[in-house]
Coordinates of C-alpha atoms in Angstrom, one line a residue:
Chain W
X1 CA 126.3 200.6 170.6
X2 CA 127.8 201.8 167.5
X3 CA 126.3 199.0 165.4
X4 CA 123.1 199.7 166.9
X5 CA 123.1 203.3 166.0
X6 CA 124.2 202.4 162.5
X7 CA 121.2 199.8 162.2
X8 CA 118.9 202.5 163.3
X9 CA 120.4 204.9 160.9
X10 CA 120.0 202.5 158.1
X11 CA 116.3 201.9 158.9
X12 CA 115.8 205.8 159.2
X13 CA 117.3 206.2 155.9
X14 CA 115.2 203.3 154.3
X15 CA 112.1 204.7 155.8
X16 CA 112.8 208.1 154.4
X17 CA 113.5 206.6 151.2
X18 CA 110.2 205.0 151.2
X19 CA 108.6 208.5 152.2
X20 CA 110.1 210.1 149.4
X21 CA 108.9 207.6 146.9
X22 CA 105.3 207.9 148.2
X23 CA 105.7 211.7 148.0
X24 CA 106.9 211.5 144.5
X25 CA 104.0 209.0 143.3
X26 CA 101.5 211.2 145.2
X27 CA 102.6 214.5 143.1
X28 CA 102.4 212.4 140.0
X29 CA 99.0 211.3 140.8
X30 CA 98.1 214.6 142.1
X31 CA 97.3 216.5 138.8
X32 CA 95.1 213.5 137.7
X33 CA 92.8 213.2 140.9
X34 CA 89.9 214.8 138.9
X35 CA 89.7 211.8 136.8
X36 CA 88.5 210.1 139.7
X37 CA 84.9 211.2 138.6
X38 CA 85.3 209.3 135.6
X39 CA 82.2 208.3 133.6
X40 CA 81.5 204.6 132.9
X41 CA 82.6 205.1 129.4
X42 CA 86.0 206.3 130.4
X43 CA 86.6 203.4 132.7
X44 CA 85.4 201.1 129.9
X45 CA 88.1 202.6 127.6
X46 CA 90.7 202.1 130.1
X47 CA 89.6 198.6 130.4
X48 CA 90.4 197.9 126.8
X49 CA 93.9 199.2 127.3
X50 CA 94.9 196.7 129.8
X51 CA 96.4 193.5 128.3
X52 CA 94.6 191.2 130.5
X53 CA 92.2 191.9 133.3
X54 CA 91.9 189.8 136.4
X55 CA 88.9 187.8 137.1
X56 CA 89.0 187.7 140.9
X57 CA 90.8 190.6 142.9
X58 CA 91.9 190.0 146.5
X59 CA 92.0 193.4 148.4
X60 CA 94.1 192.7 151.6
X61 CA 94.0 195.8 153.8
X62 CA 96.9 195.7 156.5
X63 CA 96.3 199.2 158.0
X64 CA 94.9 200.4 161.1
X65 CA 92.4 202.5 159.8
X66 CA 89.8 201.0 157.5
X67 CA 88.3 203.3 154.8
X68 CA 85.0 202.1 153.6
X69 CA 84.6 204.7 150.9
X70 CA 87.8 203.8 149.3
X71 CA 86.9 200.0 149.0
X72 CA 83.6 201.0 147.7
X73 CA 85.3 203.0 145.1
X74 CA 87.6 200.1 144.1
X75 CA 84.4 197.8 144.0
X76 CA 82.4 200.1 141.6
X77 CA 85.7 201.0 139.3
X78 CA 86.1 197.1 139.1
X79 CA 82.4 196.6 138.3
X80 CA 82.8 199.2 135.5
X81 CA 85.9 197.7 134.2
X82 CA 84.3 194.2 133.9
X83 CA 86.0 192.4 137.0
X84 CA 83.4 189.7 138.2
X85 CA 84.6 189.0 141.6
X86 CA 86.3 190.9 144.7
X87 CA 87.4 189.5 148.0
X88 CA 88.0 192.1 150.8
X89 CA 90.3 191.0 153.9
X90 CA 91.5 192.6 156.8
X91 CA 93.3 190.9 159.9
X92 CA 90.4 191.6 162.2
X93 CA 87.6 190.8 159.8
X94 CA 86.1 194.3 160.3
X95 CA 84.7 194.7 156.9
X96 CA 83.2 191.2 157.1
X97 CA 81.6 192.0 160.4
X98 CA 80.4 195.4 159.3
X99 CA 78.9 194.4 156.1
X100 CA 76.0 196.3 156.3
X101 CA 77.9 199.5 156.5
X102 CA 79.9 198.5 153.3
X103 CA 76.8 197.7 151.4
X104 CA 75.5 201.3 152.2
X105 CA 78.5 203.1 151.2
X106 CA 78.8 200.9 148.0
X107 CA 75.2 201.6 147.2
X108 CA 75.8 205.5 147.4
X109 CA 79.2 205.2 145.4
X110 CA 77.2 203.0 142.7
X111 CA 74.9 206.1 142.1
X112 CA 77.8 208.7 142.5
X113 CA 80.2 207.1 140.1
X114 CA 77.9 205.2 137.5
X115 CA 75.0 207.7 137.6
X116 CA 71.9 206.6 135.3
X117 CA 73.9 203.6 134.3
X118 CA 73.9 202.3 137.9
X119 CA 70.5 200.1 137.5
X120 CA 72.6 197.9 134.8
X121 CA 74.9 196.6 137.2
X122 CA 74.2 194.2 139.9
X123 CA 76.4 193.5 143.1
X124 CA 76.4 190.5 145.2
X125 CA 77.7 190.6 148.6
X126 CA 78.7 187.2 150.4
X127 CA 80.0 187.3 153.7
X128 CA 80.5 183.5 154.0
X129 CA 80.3 180.6 151.7
X130 CA 76.5 180.1 152.3
X131 CA 74.9 182.7 154.5
X132 CA 73.9 186.1 154.2
X133 CA 73.7 186.7 150.5
X134 CA 71.8 189.6 149.0
X135 CA 71.6 191.4 145.8
X136 CA 71.2 194.8 145.0
X137 CA 69.7 196.3 141.9
X138 CA 69.4 192.9 140.2
X139 CA 67.8 194.1 137.1
X140 CA 70.4 192.4 135.1
X141 CA 72.9 189.5 135.3
X142 CA 75.1 190.8 132.6
X143 CA 77.3 192.8 134.5
X144 CA 77.3 191.4 137.9
X145 CA 80.1 191.6 140.6
X146 CA 80.5 189.1 143.5
X147 CA 81.9 190.6 146.5
X148 CA 83.4 188.2 149.2
X149 CA 84.2 189.6 152.5
X150 CA 87.0 187.5 154.3
X151 CA 88.2 187.3 157.9
X152 CA 90.9 185.5 159.6
X153 CA 88.4 182.5 160.1
X154 CA 88.0 181.9 156.3
X155 CA 91.7 181.2 156.2
X156 CA 93.6 178.4 158.0
X157 CA 90.8 177.7 160.3
X158 CA 88.4 176.9 157.3
X159 CA 90.9 174.4 156.4
X160 CA 90.8 172.9 160.0
X161 CA 87.1 172.7 159.7
X162 CA 87.3 170.9 156.4
X163 CA 90.0 168.4 157.7
X164 CA 87.6 167.8 160.9
X165 CA 84.6 167.0 158.6
X166 CA 86.7 164.8 156.3
X167 CA 88.0 163.0 159.2
X168 CA 84.4 162.5 160.5
X169 CA 83.1 161.3 157.2
X170 CA 85.9 158.9 156.8
X171 CA 85.8 157.5 160.3
X172 CA 82.0 156.9 159.9
X173 CA 82.5 155.1 156.4
X174 CA 80.7 157.9 154.4
X175 CA 83.7 158.6 152.4
X176 CA 87.0 156.6 151.2
X177 CA 90.4 157.9 152.3
X178 CA 91.4 157.8 148.6
X179 CA 88.4 160.3 147.9
X180 CA 90.3 163.2 149.9
X181 CA 92.0 164.8 146.8
X182 CA 93.2 168.4 146.0
X183 CA 90.2 168.5 143.6
X184 CA 87.7 167.5 146.2
X185 CA 89.2 170.0 148.7
X186 CA 89.0 172.7 146.1
X187 CA 85.6 172.0 145.2
X188 CA 84.3 172.4 148.9
X189 CA 86.4 175.5 149.5
X190 CA 84.9 177.0 146.4
X191 CA 81.5 176.8 148.2
X192 CA 78.1 177.3 146.7
X193 CA 79.3 180.5 144.9
X194 CA 81.9 178.6 142.8
X195 CA 84.1 181.8 142.9
X196 CA 87.4 181.0 141.3
X197 CA 90.8 181.6 143.0
X198 CA 91.9 185.3 143.1
X199 CA 94.3 186.1 140.2
X200 CA 95.6 189.3 141.7
X201 CA 96.0 190.4 145.1
X202 CA 96.5 194.1 145.9
X203 CA 97.9 194.4 149.4
X204 CA 97.6 197.9 151.2
X205 CA 99.8 198.9 154.2
X206 CA 103.5 198.8 154.9
X207 CA 103.7 195.1 156.2
X208 CA 105.0 192.9 153.8
X209 CA 102.9 189.8 154.3
X210 CA 99.6 188.6 153.7
X211 CA 98.6 187.9 157.4
X212 CA 96.5 184.8 157.0
X213 CA 94.6 185.6 153.7
X214 CA 93.1 182.5 152.1
X215 CA 96.3 180.4 152.1
X216 CA 94.6 177.5 149.9
X217 CA 93.2 180.0 147.4
X218 CA 96.2 181.9 146.5
X219 CA 98.9 179.6 145.1
X220 CA 99.1 181.2 141.6
X221 CA 98.1 184.7 142.6
X222 CA 100.1 187.8 141.7
X223 CA 100.8 189.9 144.9
X224 CA 101.1 193.8 144.2
X225 CA 101.4 196.2 147.1
X226 CA 100.3 199.7 147.3
X227 CA 101.3 202.0 150.4
X228 CA 97.8 202.7 151.7
X229 CA 94.1 202.2 150.6
X230 CA 93.3 205.5 152.1
X231 CA 92.5 208.1 149.3
X232 CA 93.3 205.8 146.6
X233 CA 92.7 207.3 143.2
X234 CA 91.6 205.9 140.1
X235 CA 94.8 206.3 138.5
X236 CA 96.7 204.4 140.8
X237 CA 94.3 201.7 140.6
X238 CA 94.3 201.4 136.8
X239 CA 98.3 201.5 137.1
X240 CA 98.4 198.5 139.5
X241 CA 95.8 196.7 137.0
X242 CA 98.3 197.5 134.2
X243 CA 101.2 196.0 136.0
X244 CA 99.1 193.0 136.6
X245 CA 98.3 193.0 132.9
X246 CA 102.1 193.1 131.8
X247 CA 103.1 190.0 133.9
X248 CA 103.2 186.5 132.2
X249 CA 102.8 183.1 134.2
X250 CA 104.3 179.9 133.3
X251 CA 102.6 177.7 135.6
X252 CA 105.5 175.6 136.6
X253 CA 106.6 174.8 132.9
Chain E
X15 CA 132.5 169.0 140.7
X16 CA 131.4 171.9 143.0
X17 CA 130.9 171.3 146.4
X18 CA 128.0 171.6 149.0
X19 CA 130.5 173.6 151.5
X20 CA 132.2 176.2 149.5
X21 CA 133.7 177.9 152.6
X22 CA 134.3 181.3 151.1
X23 CA 136.3 183.8 153.0
X24 CA 134.6 187.0 154.3
X25 CA 135.8 190.5 153.9
X26 CA 136.1 192.8 156.7
X27 CA 133.0 194.8 155.4
X28 CA 131.0 191.6 155.3
X29 CA 131.9 191.0 159.0
X30 CA 130.8 194.6 159.8
X31 CA 127.7 194.4 158.1
X32 CA 126.9 190.9 160.0
X33 CA 127.5 192.8 163.3
X34 CA 125.3 195.4 162.3
X35 CA 122.4 193.3 161.4
X36 CA 122.9 191.3 164.6
X37 CA 121.5 194.2 166.6
X38 CA 118.1 193.6 165.0
X39 CA 115.9 190.5 164.9
X40 CA 117.5 187.6 162.7
X41 CA 115.0 185.4 161.1
X42 CA 115.5 181.8 162.3
X43 CA 113.9 180.1 159.4
X44 CA 114.1 181.5 155.8
X45 CA 112.2 180.0 152.7
X46 CA 113.7 180.4 149.2
X47 CA 112.0 180.2 146.0
X48 CA 115.3 180.0 143.6
X49 CA 113.8 181.4 140.5
X50 CA 115.4 182.7 137.4
X51 CA 118.0 179.9 136.4
X52 CA 116.5 179.5 133.0
X53 CA 116.4 183.3 132.4
X54 CA 120.0 183.5 133.5
X55 CA 121.0 180.8 130.9
X56 CA 119.2 182.6 128.3
X57 CA 120.8 186.0 129.2
X58 CA 124.3 184.7 129.1
X59 CA 123.5 182.3 126.2
X60 CA 124.3 179.0 127.9
X61 CA 122.6 175.8 127.9
X62 CA 119.6 175.4 130.5
X63 CA 121.4 172.8 132.3
X64 CA 124.3 175.2 133.0
X65 CA 121.8 177.9 134.3
X66 CA 120.5 175.2 136.7
X67 CA 124.0 174.2 137.8
X68 CA 124.6 177.8 138.3
X69 CA 121.6 178.0 140.5
X70 CA 122.9 175.0 142.4
X71 CA 126.1 176.4 143.4
X72 CA 124.3 179.6 144.3
X73 CA 122.3 177.7 146.7
X74 CA 125.4 176.3 148.6
X75 CA 126.9 180.0 148.7
X76 CA 123.6 181.3 150.1
X77 CA 123.3 178.4 152.8
X78 CA 126.7 179.5 154.1
X79 CA 125.9 183.0 154.1
X80 CA 122.5 182.5 156.1
X81 CA 124.8 180.5 158.5
X82 CA 127.1 183.4 158.9
X83 CA 124.2 185.6 159.9
X84 CA 122.8 183.0 162.4
X85 CA 119.8 181.7 160.0
X86 CA 119.7 178.1 161.1
X87 CA 117.2 176.8 159.0
X88 CA 116.4 177.3 155.3
X89 CA 113.9 175.6 153.0
X90 CA 114.2 175.7 149.4
X91 CA 111.9 175.0 146.5
X92 CA 114.0 172.8 144.4
X93 CA 111.2 171.1 142.2
X94 CA 107.4 171.4 142.0
X95 CA 104.9 168.7 141.2
X96 CA 104.1 171.1 138.3
X97 CA 107.6 170.8 137.0
X98 CA 106.9 167.6 135.7
X99 CA 105.0 169.4 133.1
X100 CA 108.2 170.7 131.8
X101 CA 109.7 169.0 128.5
X102 CA 111.0 165.7 129.1
X103 CA 114.6 166.8 128.4
X104 CA 114.5 169.4 130.9
X105 CA 112.8 167.1 133.7
X106 CA 115.6 164.5 132.9
X107 CA 118.3 167.1 133.3
X108 CA 116.9 168.4 136.7
X109 CA 116.8 164.7 137.8
X110 CA 120.1 164.2 136.8
X111 CA 121.4 167.1 138.7
X112 CA 119.6 166.1 141.7
X113 CA 121.0 162.7 141.4
X114 CA 124.6 164.1 141.2
X115 CA 124.2 166.4 143.9
X116 CA 122.7 164.3 146.4
X117 CA 125.4 161.7 145.7
X118 CA 127.9 164.5 146.0
X119 CA 126.5 165.3 149.3
X120 CA 127.1 161.8 150.6
X121 CA 130.6 161.8 149.4
X122 CA 131.0 164.9 151.8
X123 CA 129.7 163.0 154.9
X124 CA 132.5 164.6 157.1
X125 CA 131.4 168.1 156.2
X126 CA 127.8 167.1 157.0
X127 CA 128.9 166.1 160.6
X128 CA 131.3 168.9 161.0
X129 CA 128.5 171.6 160.1
X130 CA 125.6 169.5 161.9
X131 CA 123.5 169.8 158.8
X132 CA 120.2 167.8 159.1
X133 CA 119.0 167.5 155.4
X134 CA 115.2 166.8 155.0
X135 CA 113.4 166.1 151.9
X136 CA 109.8 167.5 151.7
X137 CA 107.2 166.3 149.1
X138 CA 105.7 163.4 147.4
X139 CA 109.0 161.5 147.0
X140 CA 107.5 158.5 145.7
X141 CA 106.8 160.5 142.3
X142 CA 110.6 160.4 141.8
X143 CA 112.7 157.7 140.1
X144 CA 113.6 155.0 142.3
X145 CA 117.4 155.5 142.3
X146 CA 116.8 159.3 143.2
X147 CA 114.5 158.1 146.2
X148 CA 117.3 155.8 147.2
X149 CA 119.9 158.4 147.4
X150 CA 117.5 161.0 149.2
X151 CA 116.6 158.4 151.8
X152 CA 120.4 157.7 152.5
X153 CA 121.0 161.6 153.0
X154 CA 117.8 162.1 155.0
X155 CA 118.6 159.0 157.3
X156 CA 122.2 159.8 157.6
X157 CA 121.8 163.4 158.8
X158 CA 118.4 163.1 160.5
X159 CA 120.0 163.6 164.1
X160 CA 121.7 166.8 163.5
X161 CA 120.4 170.0 164.9
X162 CA 123.0 172.9 164.4
X163 CA 121.6 173.7 160.9
X164 CA 118.5 172.5 159.1
X165 CA 118.1 172.4 155.1
X166 CA 114.8 171.4 153.9
X167 CA 114.6 170.7 150.2
X168 CA 111.3 170.7 148.8
X169 CA 111.3 168.2 146.0
X170 CA 108.2 167.0 144.0
X171 CA 106.4 169.3 146.4
X172 CA 103.3 171.6 146.2
X173 CA 101.8 173.1 149.2
X174 CA 98.2 171.9 148.0
X175 CA 99.4 168.3 147.8
X176 CA 101.0 168.8 151.2
X177 CA 97.9 170.1 153.0
X178 CA 95.8 167.4 151.0
X179 CA 98.1 164.7 152.4
X180 CA 98.0 166.2 155.9
X181 CA 94.3 165.8 155.7
X182 CA 94.5 162.4 154.7
X183 CA 96.9 161.5 157.6
X184 CA 94.6 163.1 159.9
X185 CA 91.5 161.3 158.5
X186 CA 93.4 158.1 158.9
X187 CA 94.4 159.0 162.4
X188 CA 90.7 159.5 163.4
X189 CA 89.4 156.3 161.8
X190 CA 92.3 154.2 163.5
X191 CA 91.0 156.0 166.7
X192 CA 94.5 157.4 167.5
X193 CA 92.8 161.1 167.5
X194 CA 89.1 162.4 167.9
X195 CA 87.9 164.4 165.1
X196 CA 87.4 167.2 167.6
X197 CA 91.0 167.1 168.1
X198 CA 91.7 168.5 164.8
X199 CA 93.0 172.2 165.3
X200 CA 95.3 174.6 163.6
X201 CA 98.2 173.2 165.5
X202 CA 97.4 169.7 164.7
X203 CA 97.3 170.4 161.1
X204 CA 100.2 172.5 161.1
X205 CA 102.3 169.5 162.7
X206 CA 100.9 167.1 160.1
X207 CA 102.4 168.9 157.3
X208 CA 105.6 167.9 155.8
X209 CA 107.2 170.8 157.7
X210 CA 105.7 169.6 160.9
X211 CA 108.8 169.4 162.9
X212 CA 110.0 173.2 161.8
X213 CA 108.7 176.3 163.0
X214 CA 107.0 178.4 160.4
X215 CA 109.5 180.5 158.1
X216 CA 110.1 184.1 159.3
X217 CA 111.1 185.3 155.8
X218 CA 110.1 184.3 152.2
X219 CA 112.6 185.2 149.7
X220 CA 111.6 184.9 146.0
X221 CA 114.1 186.0 143.4
X222 CA 113.6 187.1 139.7
X223 CA 111.2 189.5 140.3
X224 CA 108.0 187.4 140.0
X225 CA 105.5 188.3 142.8
X226 CA 103.6 184.9 143.5
X227 CA 104.1 182.1 145.9
X228 CA 103.7 179.4 143.2
X229 CA 102.2 176.9 145.5
X230 CA 105.0 177.0 148.0
X231 CA 104.5 176.7 151.9
X232 CA 101.1 178.5 151.5
X233 CA 100.0 177.7 155.0
X234 CA 103.2 178.2 156.7
X235 CA 103.8 181.6 155.2
X236 CA 100.6 183.0 156.2
X237 CA 102.3 185.3 158.7
X238 CA 105.8 185.3 157.2
X239 CA 107.5 188.4 155.7
X240 CA 107.7 188.3 151.8
X241 CA 110.6 189.6 150.1
X242 CA 110.3 189.7 146.3
X243 CA 113.8 190.4 145.0
X244 CA 114.3 191.7 141.4
X245 CA 117.4 189.8 140.7
X246 CA 117.7 186.2 138.9
X247 CA 118.8 183.6 141.4
X248 CA 122.4 182.8 140.1
X249 CA 123.0 186.5 140.4
X250 CA 121.8 186.7 143.9
X251 CA 124.7 188.0 146.3
X252 CA 125.4 188.6 149.8
X253 CA 124.0 192.1 149.6
X254 CA 120.5 190.9 148.4
X255 CA 120.4 188.7 151.3
X256 CA 121.4 191.4 153.7
X257 CA 118.6 193.5 152.1
X258 CA 116.2 190.7 152.8
X259 CA 117.1 190.8 156.2
X260 CA 117.0 194.5 156.6
X261 CA 113.4 194.3 155.1
X262 CA 112.4 191.8 157.7
X263 CA 113.8 193.9 160.5
X264 CA 111.6 196.8 159.3
X265 CA 108.5 194.4 159.3
X266 CA 109.3 192.5 162.3
X267 CA 107.2 194.4 165.1
X268 CA 104.1 194.5 163.1
X269 CA 104.4 190.7 161.9
X270 CA 105.1 189.8 165.5
X271 CA 101.7 191.5 166.4
X272 CA 99.8 189.6 163.9
X273 CA 101.3 186.3 164.8
X274 CA 100.5 186.8 168.4
X275 CA 97.1 187.7 167.6
X276 CA 96.6 184.5 165.8
X277 CA 98.1 182.5 168.7
X278 CA 95.8 183.9 171.2
X279 CA 93.0 183.3 169.0
X280 CA 94.0 179.7 168.6
X281 CA 94.4 179.1 172.2
X282 CA 90.9 180.8 172.9
X283 CA 89.3 178.5 170.3
X284 CA 90.9 175.5 171.8
X285 CA 89.7 176.0 175.2
X286 CA 86.2 177.1 174.1
X287 CA 86.1 173.7 172.1
X288 CA 87.4 171.8 175.2
X289 CA 84.7 173.2 177.4
X290 CA 81.9 172.5 174.9
X291 CA 82.9 168.8 174.7
X292 CA 83.1 168.5 178.5
X293 CA 80.0 170.3 179.0
X294 CA 78.2 167.7 176.4
X295 CA 79.6 164.8 178.1
X296 CA 79.2 165.8 181.9
X297 CA 76.7 164.1 183.9
X298 CA 74.2 166.2 185.9
X299 CA 75.2 164.1 189.2
X300 CA 79.0 164.8 188.6
X301 CA 80.3 166.5 191.6
X302 CA 83.7 168.0 190.2
X303 CA 83.7 171.4 188.8
X304 CA 83.4 171.7 185.0
X305 CA 87.1 173.5 185.3
X306 CA 88.8 170.3 186.7
X307 CA 87.1 168.1 184.1
X308 CA 88.1 170.3 181.2
X309 CA 91.5 170.6 182.3
X310 CA 91.8 166.7 182.7
X311 CA 90.0 166.7 179.0
X312 CA 92.5 169.2 177.7
X313 CA 95.5 167.2 179.2
X314 CA 94.1 164.0 177.7
X315 CA 93.6 165.5 174.2
X316 CA 97.3 167.1 174.3
X317 CA 98.6 163.6 174.9
X318 CA 96.7 162.1 171.9
X319 CA 97.9 164.8 169.7
X320 CA 101.3 164.5 170.7
X321 CA 101.2 160.7 170.4
X322 CA 99.8 161.1 166.8
X323 CA 102.3 163.6 165.8
X324 CA 105.1 161.4 166.9
X325 CA 103.3 158.4 165.1
X326 CA 103.2 160.5 161.9
X327 CA 106.9 161.5 162.5
X328 CA 108.0 158.0 162.9
X329 CA 106.0 156.8 159.8
X330 CA 107.8 159.4 157.7
X331 CA 111.2 158.3 159.2
X332 CA 110.5 154.6 158.5
X333 CA 109.4 155.7 154.8
X334 CA 113.2 156.8 154.2
X335 CA 114.8 154.4 156.6
X336 CA 113.0 151.4 154.5
X337 CA 114.0 152.7 151.1
X338 CA 117.7 153.3 152.2
X339 CA 117.7 149.8 153.9
X340 CA 116.3 148.3 150.6
X341 CA 118.8 149.9 148.5
X342 CA 121.7 148.9 150.7
X343 CA 120.4 145.3 150.5
X344 CA 120.4 145.4 146.9
X345 CA 124.0 146.6 146.7
X346 CA 125.6 143.9 148.6

């Protein structure tokens, strides 16, 4: 009984600590909220300040309430920063299912944040490796961002499907057993879009886990956490990118 | 030389903390990336080799702390296939450490039995020098029937290599007619991994403040609690471990929910798959209801899968057994 009480108390204290930390970070960012409406030039200047930009960001949302507007903000900021690929994941695959809604919100945010420059950028939304590919404002290919919407079926289950196909091919002598290599698996999983593995995951929510997000693709991915994506400010997003830019990888050496 | 079973005394406040933690959920299986030995060596101006040695000593301590808490299975990342890219001197030094430590473990046979420890070595063992393969095989075959505590040492391991190997095994199983391609499922692939006989880890601990998985148990930790601790591995203390457990307990409910959701999805998919196949095979004239046939089919499928998993298990046992037998023969 006594121990249980103490354990409860410790958990309460920890939760309170997290809450206080959240509040302080909120106040730090509060004064800078207006910067959210930054112009493209402002964002580009920020990009130059960051030591190393990720090529592909995985956005893993582990929260009950999903906010399409905040995801759209992240997409547009990344576009202006020069990031070329974003994967968006939630455990129920809701973003993936409602890709039409997300597309609409992104289009709106694009005009809102980028103003007249918005036509210079194109956004490519994929909901799977092959299907449902559509382009917006495809005037220029110089500033293009690929958005890959990911659900739980793209994780372990995609590997199962792959194993199944490979077995079939080997059993019918279309493929040799030795041809099943890491490289080959990797090539197939990259699909037709040939998206690189994510180099940064930003995980939103209080669960400290990845809950099934693309297991094959995340072997070298930096995993950063932020309390919530709801109302994420530009400033917080940039500071996450800064902490990514300051890490250095050794690749096993 | 330092032992595998340090048996340190516990202070009264440790015991109290353990009792307190015991009132929450205790992870059964913990995976550890022991990162920071080299940085520890630089920080304390010692040789790299000494840093790795300190890292090993820490491992033996942590294993004991885990047993104290009630964690019965620990999986550690000892050496990645990528680590072969390090300088020859360092690779040699790590191999020498492994050689000595596994030898030492065999000298402590009685303790292995006393603690009931099963030591498994997971990875592409054939990449290792022959003599190390032999010692490993000896340890693995000696301890394989123990069940009280399990230590999985990932050696010459990467998760992608493991998944690729599992896919190859499955493809071979299908071509040999042991299983059908339609039998391939999340459960089957999971059981075909090197870790096939273990449950997935509940908690993954990585030290040194790095926030990556570095090709370690990517499949298995999909629904595990992640704890990235900002301390170099040789400086990891009981308190850090207790902190990780508390962290796990705070995450437990949400993790459990996601895991159950995934399991329910798996069962649904499997059932749908069974019905689809049965519907395709069924004759119009058949009098039995589709449910009965599907049930029978599911039963047969489970048998096929279980037999295949057993076959794979025996094959891996035999691999170590043969090496151990060969080395014994050459000694006499």
